[in-house]
mmCIF file of C-alpha atoms in Angstrom:
data_model
loop_
_atom_site.group_PDB
_atom_site.id
_atom_site.type_symbol
_atom_site.label_atom_id
_atom_site.label_comp_id
_atom_site.label_asym_id
_atom_site.label_seq_id
_atom_site.Cartn_x
_atom_site.Cartn_y
_atom_site.Cartn_z
ATOM 1 C CA MET Y 28 -2.308 -26.114 8.773
ATOM 2 C CA LYS Y 29 -4.486 -24.931 11.612
ATOM 3 C CA ASN Y 30 -6.386 -28.238 11.885
ATOM 4 C CA LYS Y 31 -4.894 -31.332 13.467
ATOM 5 C CA THR Y 32 -4.655 -33.308 10.230
ATOM 6 C CA ARG Y 33 -1.535 -32.491 8.211
ATOM 7 C CA LEU Y 34 -2.528 -31.953 4.583
ATOM 8 C CA ARG Y 35 0.033 -32.614 1.856
ATOM 9 C CA VAL Y 36 -0.180 -32.128 -1.873
ATOM 10 C CA LEU Y 37 1.791 -33.357 -4.860
ATOM 11 C CA LEU Y 38 3.651 -30.406 -6.370
ATOM 12 C CA PRO Y 39 4.942 -30.220 -9.947
ATOM 13 C CA ILE Y 40 8.481 -28.898 -10.305
ATOM 14 C CA PHE Y 41 8.076 -25.206 -11.235
ATOM 15 C CA GLY Y 42 7.955 -21.768 -9.592
ATOM 16 C CA ALA Y 43 9.479 -22.616 -6.209
ATOM 17 C CA CYS Y 44 11.931 -24.997 -7.824
ATOM 18 C CA VAL Y 45 12.916 -28.334 -6.316
ATOM 19 C CA ILE Y 46 16.558 -29.234 -6.803
ATOM 20 C CA LEU Y 47 17.446 -32.941 -6.885
ATOM 21 C CA GLY Y 48 20.929 -34.405 -7.292
ATOM 22 C CA GLY Y 49 21.602 -37.833 -8.798
ATOM 23 C CA THR Y 50 19.024 -40.581 -8.682
ATOM 24 C CA ALA Y 51 16.417 -40.012 -5.981
ATOM 25 C CA LEU Y 52 15.366 -42.939 -3.848
ATOM 26 C CA ALA Y 53 11.825 -43.494 -2.582
ATOM 27 C CA LYS Y 54 10.988 -41.112 0.267
ATOM 28 C CA SER Y 55 14.372 -39.381 0.068
ATOM 29 C CA PRO Y 56 14.560 -35.841 1.555
ATOM 30 C CA VAL Y 57 14.193 -32.903 -0.816
ATOM 31 C CA THR Y 58 15.419 -29.328 -0.410
ATOM 32 C CA ILE Y 59 13.103 -26.693 -1.853
ATOM 33 C CA PHE Y 60 14.647 -23.395 -2.933
ATOM 34 C CA VAL Y 61 12.579 -20.194 -3.271
ATOM 35 C CA ASN Y 62 14.412 -17.433 -5.144
ATOM 36 C CA GLY Y 63 17.701 -19.133 -4.370
ATOM 37 C CA SER Y 64 17.126 -19.554 -0.621
ATOM 38 C CA PRO Y 65 16.327 -22.925 0.995
ATOM 39 C CA LEU Y 66 12.867 -23.228 2.515
ATOM 40 C CA ASN Y 67 12.954 -24.095 6.215
ATOM 41 C CA GLN Y 68 10.380 -26.852 6.599
ATOM 42 C CA ALA Y 69 11.939 -29.338 9.045
ATOM 43 C CA ASN Y 70 12.777 -31.832 6.280
ATOM 44 C CA GLU Y 71 9.104 -32.493 5.560
ATOM 45 C CA ALA Y 72 9.478 -32.391 1.768
ATOM 46 C CA LYS Y 73 10.035 -35.875 0.292
ATOM 47 C CA PHE Y 74 10.562 -37.433 -3.103
ATOM 48 C CA GLU Y 75 8.079 -40.332 -3.315
ATOM 49 C CA ASN Y 76 7.515 -42.483 -6.374
ATOM 50 C CA GLY Y 77 8.757 -39.868 -8.805
ATOM 51 C CA ARG Y 78 6.859 -36.941 -7.298
ATOM 52 C CA VAL Y 79 7.694 -34.242 -4.762
ATOM 53 C CA VAL Y 80 5.447 -34.250 -1.683
ATOM 54 C CA ALA Y 81 5.603 -31.074 0.433
ATOM 55 C CA PRO Y 82 3.462 -29.221 3.017
ATOM 56 C CA VAL Y 83 1.329 -26.831 0.978
ATOM 57 C CA ARG Y 84 1.256 -23.955 3.498
ATOM 58 C CA ALA Y 85 5.041 -23.690 3.797
ATOM 59 C CA VAL Y 86 5.558 -23.590 0.040
ATOM 60 C CA ALA Y 87 2.625 -21.323 -0.779
ATOM 61 C CA GLU Y 88 3.436 -18.738 1.882
ATOM 62 C CA ALA Y 89 7.104 -18.732 0.868
ATOM 63 C CA ILE Y 90 6.109 -17.488 -2.595
ATOM 64 C CA GLY Y 91 3.742 -14.866 -1.169
ATOM 65 C CA SER Y 92 0.435 -16.723 -1.444
ATOM 66 C CA ARG Y 93 -2.340 -17.004 1.139
ATOM 67 C CA VAL Y 94 -3.599 -20.388 2.273
ATOM 68 C CA ASP Y 95 -7.091 -21.006 3.692
ATOM 69 C CA TRP Y 96 -8.423 -24.299 5.046
ATOM 70 C CA ASP Y 97 -12.139 -25.089 4.566
ATOM 71 C CA ALA Y 98 -13.065 -27.680 7.181
ATOM 72 C CA LYS Y 99 -16.527 -28.292 5.707
ATOM 73 C CA THR Y 100 -15.308 -29.275 2.259
ATOM 74 C CA GLN Y 101 -11.930 -30.578 3.468
ATOM 75 C CA SER Y 102 -10.220 -28.398 0.868
ATOM 76 C CA VAL Y 103 -7.429 -25.860 0.657
ATOM 77 C CA ASN Y 104 -7.597 -22.594 -1.258
ATOM 78 C CA ILE Y 105 -4.302 -21.034 -2.344
ATOM 79 C CA GLN Y 106 -4.701 -17.396 -3.339
ATOM 80 C CA THR Y 107 -1.871 -15.663 -5.158
ATOM 81 C CA GLU Y 108 -3.258 -12.112 -5.013
ATOM 82 C CA ILE Y 109 -5.948 -10.009 -3.365
ATOM 83 C CA ARG Y 110 -9.215 -9.938 -5.331
ATOM 84 C CA LYS Y 111 -11.413 -6.869 -5.738
ATOM 85 C CA ASP Y 112 -14.536 -8.733 -4.624
ATOM 86 C CA GLU Y 113 -12.705 -9.783 -1.451
ATOM 87 C CA VAL Y 114 -11.733 -6.172 -0.651
ATOM 88 C CA GLU Y 115 -15.275 -5.048 -1.401
ATOM 89 C CA GLN Y 116 -16.495 -7.446 1.269
ATOM 90 C CA TRP Y 117 -13.955 -6.031 3.755
ATOM 91 C CA ILE Y 118 -15.219 -2.520 3.051
ATOM 92 C CA ARG Y 119 -18.838 -3.567 3.524
ATOM 93 C CA GLN Y 120 -17.966 -5.158 6.862
ATOM 94 C CA GLN Y 121 -15.498 -2.590 8.236
ATOM 95 C CA GLY Y 122 -16.080 0.693 6.384
ATOM 96 C CA LYS Y 123 -17.754 3.693 7.991
ATOM 97 C CA GLU Y 124 -20.541 3.770 5.413
ATOM 98 C CA LYS Y 125 -20.954 -0.030 5.040
ATOM 99 C CA ASP Y 126 -22.885 -0.550 1.774
ATOM 100 C CA ASP Y 127 -23.114 3.119 0.810
ATOM 101 C CA TYR Y 128 -20.114 3.105 -1.562
ATOM 102 C CA TYR Y 129 -19.758 3.270 -5.341
ATOM 103 C CA PHE Y 130 -18.045 -0.100 -5.769
ATOM 104 C CA ASP Y 131 -17.936 0.134 -9.583
ATOM 105 C CA GLY Y 132 -15.056 2.563 -9.126
ATOM 106 C CA LEU Y 133 -13.064 0.274 -6.797
ATOM 107 C CA SER Y 134 -9.399 -0.517 -7.450
ATOM 108 C CA VAL Y 135 -6.937 -2.241 -5.103
ATOM 109 C CA GLU Y 136 -3.204 -2.852 -4.751
ATOM 110 C CA GLU Y 137 -1.084 -4.876 -2.350
ATOM 111 C CA VAL Y 138 1.672 -2.739 -0.830
ATOM 112 C CA LYS Y 139 4.687 -4.351 0.839
ATOM 113 C CA ASP Y 140 6.837 -2.695 3.493
ATOM 114 C CA ASP Y 141 9.961 -4.805 3.051
ATOM 115 C CA LEU Y 142 11.824 -2.804 5.681
ATOM 116 C CA ASN Y 143 9.471 -3.791 8.521
ATOM 117 C CA HIS Y 144 7.997 -6.912 6.881
ATOM 118 C CA GLU Y 145 4.485 -5.469 6.877
ATOM 119 C CA SER Y 146 1.768 -6.021 4.264
ATOM 120 C CA PHE Y 147 -1.027 -3.615 3.389
ATOM 121 C CA VAL Y 148 -3.838 -3.381 0.880
ATOM 122 C CA PHE Y 149 -4.564 0.098 -0.467
ATOM 123 C CA ALA Y 150 -8.034 0.525 -1.943
ATOM 124 C CA LYS Y 151 -9.634 3.519 -3.597
ATOM 125 C CA ILE Y 152 -13.047 4.269 -5.025
ATOM 126 C CA ASP Y 153 -13.300 6.841 -7.806
ATOM 127 C CA GLY Y 154 -16.663 8.542 -7.908
ATOM 128 C CA ALA Y 155 -17.189 11.812 -9.775
ATOM 129 C CA VAL Y 156 -14.286 14.106 -10.735
ATOM 130 C CA HIS Y 157 -13.631 15.206 -7.152
ATOM 131 C CA LEU Y 158 -15.340 12.421 -5.175
ATOM 132 C CA GLY Y 159 -13.947 9.184 -3.849
ATOM 133 C CA ASN Y 160 -12.914 7.038 -0.891
ATOM 134 C CA PHE Y 161 -9.573 5.717 0.318
ATOM 135 C CA PHE Y 162 -8.858 2.727 2.580
ATOM 136 C CA VAL Y 163 -5.782 1.135 4.145
ATOM 137 C CA PHE Y 164 -6.016 -2.491 5.314
ATOM 138 C CA HIS Y 165 -3.238 -4.029 7.426
ATOM 139 C CA GLU Y 166 -2.486 -7.755 7.400
ATOM 140 C CA GLN Y 167 -2.924 -9.320 10.842
ATOM 141 C CA ALA Y 168 -1.137 -12.268 12.460
ATOM 142 C CA ASN Y 169 -4.036 -14.589 11.540
ATOM 143 C CA ASP Y 170 -3.761 -13.602 7.818
ATOM 144 C CA SER Y 171 -6.913 -11.466 7.964
ATOM 145 C CA TYR Y 172 -6.919 -7.768 6.983
ATOM 146 C CA GLN Y 173 -8.010 -4.989 9.334
ATOM 147 C CA LEU Y 174 -9.138 -1.542 8.180
ATOM 148 C CA ILE Y 175 -6.814 0.950 9.893
ATOM 149 C CA TYR Y 176 -7.462 4.122 7.881
ATOM 150 C CA GLU Y 177 -10.312 5.587 5.833
ATOM 151 C CA GLN Y 178 -10.862 8.987 4.273
ATOM 152 C CA PRO Y 179 -13.429 10.413 1.807
ATOM 153 C CA TRP Y 180 -10.667 11.214 -0.675
ATOM 154 C CA ARG Y 181 -10.321 10.811 -4.402
ATOM 155 C CA VAL Y 182 -6.780 9.436 -4.619
ATOM 156 C CA GLU Y 183 -4.967 9.881 -7.921
ATOM 157 C CA SER Y 184 -1.722 8.078 -7.051
ATOM 158 C CA TRP Y 185 0.280 6.516 -4.229
ATOM 159 C CA GLY Y 186 3.801 5.270 -3.633
ATOM 160 C CA ILE Y 187 6.362 4.511 -0.926
ATOM 161 C CA LYS Y 188 9.746 6.035 -0.113
ATOM 162 C CA ASN Y 189 12.052 5.258 2.802
ATOM 163 C CA PHE Y 190 12.870 8.392 4.794
ATOM 164 C CA SER Y 191 15.852 8.560 7.178
ATOM 165 C CA VAL Y 192 15.557 10.334 10.548
ATOM 166 C CA ASP Y 193 18.550 10.203 12.907
ATOM 167 C CA GLY Y 194 19.778 7.072 11.155
ATOM 168 C CA VAL Y 195 16.401 5.300 11.389
ATOM 169 C CA GLU Y 196 14.656 4.357 8.136
ATOM 170 C CA ILE Y 197 10.910 5.070 8.031
ATOM 171 C CA PRO Y 198 8.744 3.827 5.143
ATOM 172 C CA MET Y 199 6.825 6.953 4.100
ATOM 173 C CA TYR Y 200 3.707 6.521 1.972
ATOM 174 C CA LYS Y 201 3.034 9.300 -0.552
ATOM 175 C CA LEU Y 202 -0.493 10.041 -1.761
ATOM 176 C CA THR Y 203 -1.851 12.597 -4.207
ATOM 177 C CA THR Y 204 -5.509 13.527 -3.782
ATOM 178 C CA ARG Y 205 -7.882 15.662 -5.806
ATOM 179 C CA SER Y 206 -10.815 17.713 -4.553
ATOM 180 C CA GLY Y 207 -12.785 20.794 -5.506
ATOM 181 C CA GLY Y 208 -16.088 21.814 -7.032
ATOM 182 C CA THR Y 209 -17.512 24.335 -9.465
ATOM 183 C CA GLY Y 210 -14.632 26.565 -10.564
ATOM 184 C CA VAL Y 211 -12.254 24.991 -8.048
ATOM 185 C CA ASP Y 212 -9.650 22.276 -8.597
ATOM 186 C CA VAL Y 213 -7.261 21.228 -5.803
ATOM 187 C CA ARG Y 214 -4.483 18.628 -5.703
ATOM 188 C CA GLU Y 215 -2.740 17.847 -2.430
ATOM 189 C CA ALA Y 216 0.183 15.693 -1.312
ATOM 190 C CA HIS Y 217 -0.062 13.567 1.832
ATOM 191 C CA LEU Y 218 2.795 11.801 3.639
ATOM 192 C CA MET Y 219 1.858 8.913 5.946
ATOM 193 C CA PHE Y 220 3.396 6.042 7.871
ATOM 194 C CA MET Y 221 2.474 3.393 10.442
ATOM 195 C CA ASN Y 222 4.038 3.950 13.853
ATOM 196 C CA GLU Y 223 5.329 1.303 16.233
ATOM 197 C CA ARG Y 224 1.883 1.043 17.888
ATOM 198 C CA GLY Y 225 0.242 0.113 14.591
ATOM 199 C CA GLN Y 226 -1.416 3.507 14.138
ATOM 200 C CA TRP Y 227 -1.642 5.048 10.675
ATOM 201 C CA ILE Y 228 -0.363 8.630 10.926
ATOM 202 C CA GLU Y 229 -0.648 11.495 8.448
ATOM 203 C CA SER Y 230 2.681 13.272 8.936
ATOM 204 C CA TRP Y 231 2.154 16.162 6.536
ATOM 205 C CA SER Y 232 -0.038 17.500 3.747
ATOM 206 C CA GLY Y 233 0.523 20.339 1.322
ATOM 207 C CA THR Y 234 -0.946 21.921 -1.786
ATOM 208 C CA LEU Y 235 0.413 20.855 -5.167
ATOM 209 C CA LYS Y 236 -2.156 22.820 -7.195
ATOM 210 C CA ASP Y 237 -5.062 25.057 -6.211
ATOM 211 C CA ARG Y 238 -6.928 26.752 -9.032
ATOM 212 C CA SER Y 239 -10.066 28.801 -8.460
ATOM 213 C CA ILE Y 240 -12.015 31.189 -10.691
ATOM 214 C CA PHE Y 241 -13.968 34.168 -9.385
ATOM 215 C CA GLN Y 242 -15.127 37.400 -11.037
ATOM 216 C CA ASN Y 243 -13.246 36.736 -14.271
ATOM 217 C CA LYS Y 244 -9.983 36.110 -12.433
ATOM 218 C CA GLN Y 245 -8.054 32.914 -11.912
ATOM 219 C CA HIS Y 246 -6.217 32.475 -8.637
ATOM 220 C CA LEU Y 247 -3.476 29.837 -8.899
ATOM 221 C CA ILE Y 248 -1.192 28.192 -6.365
ATOM 222 C CA MET Y 249 1.467 25.699 -7.515
ATOM 223 C CA GLY Y 250 3.525 23.824 -4.928
ATOM 224 C CA GLY Y 251 6.141 21.124 -4.502
ATOM 225 C CA TYR Y 252 8.126 19.369 -1.783
ATOM 226 C CA GLN Y 253 11.327 17.406 -1.218
ATOM 227 C CA LEU Y 254 12.437 15.161 1.631
ATOM 228 C CA ASN Y 255 15.949 15.884 2.903
ATOM 229 C CA ASP Y 256 17.294 12.628 4.356
ATOM 230 C CA ASP Y 257 20.580 14.236 5.419
ATOM 231 C CA GLN Y 258 18.865 16.289 8.122
ATOM 232 C CA GLY Y 259 15.491 14.570 8.524
ATOM 233 C CA GLN Y 260 13.656 17.552 7.060
ATOM 234 C CA LEU Y 261 10.986 18.374 4.516
ATOM 235 C CA TYR Y 262 11.174 21.402 2.221
ATOM 236 C CA TYR Y 263 7.950 22.802 0.791
ATOM 237 C CA TRP Y 264 7.620 25.707 -1.610
ATOM 238 C CA GLN Y 265 4.710 27.305 -3.434
ATOM 239 C CA THR Y 266 4.089 30.083 -5.917
ATOM 240 C CA GLU Y 267 0.881 32.085 -5.829
ATOM 241 C CA LYS Y 268 -0.422 34.393 -8.558
ATOM 242 C CA THR Y 269 -3.596 35.849 -10.079
ATOM 243 C CA ILE Y 270 -4.378 35.877 -13.814
ATOM 244 C CA SER Y 271 -6.984 37.925 -15.701
ATOM 245 C CA LEU Y 272 -9.242 35.743 -17.841
ATOM 246 C CA GLU Y 273 -9.952 38.677 -20.136
ATOM 247 C CA ASN Y 274 -6.410 38.931 -21.541
ATOM 248 C CA ASN Y 275 -4.684 35.943 -19.853
ATOM 249 C CA LYS Y 276 -2.149 38.292 -18.234
ATOM 250 C CA GLN Y 277 -0.853 38.165 -14.689
ATOM 251 C CA ILE Y 278 -2.243 40.692 -12.233
ATOM 252 C CA GLY Y 279 0.383 42.061 -9.881
ATOM 253 C CA GLU Y 280 3.459 40.159 -8.736
ATOM 254 C CA ALA Y 281 3.708 36.428 -8.148
ATOM 255 C CA ARG Y 282 4.707 35.440 -4.620
ATOM 256 C CA THR Y 283 6.887 32.424 -3.792
ATOM 257 C CA THR Y 284 7.423 31.102 -0.266
ATOM 258 C CA THR Y 285 9.509 28.253 1.151
ATOM 259 C CA ASN Y 286 8.937 26.433 4.437
ATOM 260 C CA VAL Y 287 11.163 23.900 6.199
ATOM 261 C CA TYR Y 288 9.749 21.189 8.471
ATOM 262 C CA GLU Y 289 11.460 18.797 10.879
ATOM 263 C CA PHE Y 290 10.173 15.365 11.863
ATOM 264 C CA LYS Y 291 8.990 15.277 15.489
ATOM 265 C CA GLN Y 292 6.860 12.591 17.154
ATOM 266 C CA GLY Y 293 5.573 11.277 13.852
ATOM 267 C CA ARG Y 294 4.755 14.606 12.201
ATOM 268 C CA PHE Y 295 6.540 17.245 10.155
ATOM 269 C CA VAL Y 296 6.530 20.440 12.229
ATOM 270 C CA GLU Y 297 7.441 23.811 10.714
ATOM 271 C CA MET Y 298 10.776 25.123 11.960
ATOM 272 C CA ASN Y 299 10.938 28.594 13.435
#
């Protein structure tokens, strides 16, 4: 704990299982295993009078929980997951617009970068069909979360994929956003990562769908992309066409283009 007094709690045997062999004597050492691996705690866990006594922070953090010490009430709070009301408070304190957000549309998710042992919280606010906000919070050394990225985006989905460049694995975060207005509907892909300086970088964005209607015609662009790990490249292609709304027939020829990008200094740059 961060205070001088060492707090200990009596733990039942479940979750992070405690393995005992034979008949335990009073105050005999105990080894705690978390997912099959022994917990390094300097032999502080003991078996006393039929119960396991162990330092709460070591055990809780080993199973991915957060531990907070309240000096006023002399109590410990163990939190197993990020709460929406907690993230709302972060946004109010750190967001660009402070209280001017539609918090009824808030949803959050903890995102783990197992490759670099980093933890993030992604949060999005869904407003109207094309309105929203997106936030990335990064866990700091003191267990707090710092806002490192914010955009006025309506985010439909996100995910993570490791991307290899010159033999180096980079966790690449994939987002799909939606925007538009009257007669316009746009979906875009965004690829992002956190560089070695802790900066959140948007490496590339491209159109997945762009549909607009004007003068009884529908203009449509459909696109897609693929990461090529073998050469550290990104391939992007799109097809563009115009359709008459009077007879639902295509006007003229459809046009398809393909572009190849290489990863340079944190961004995908189109190759000549």
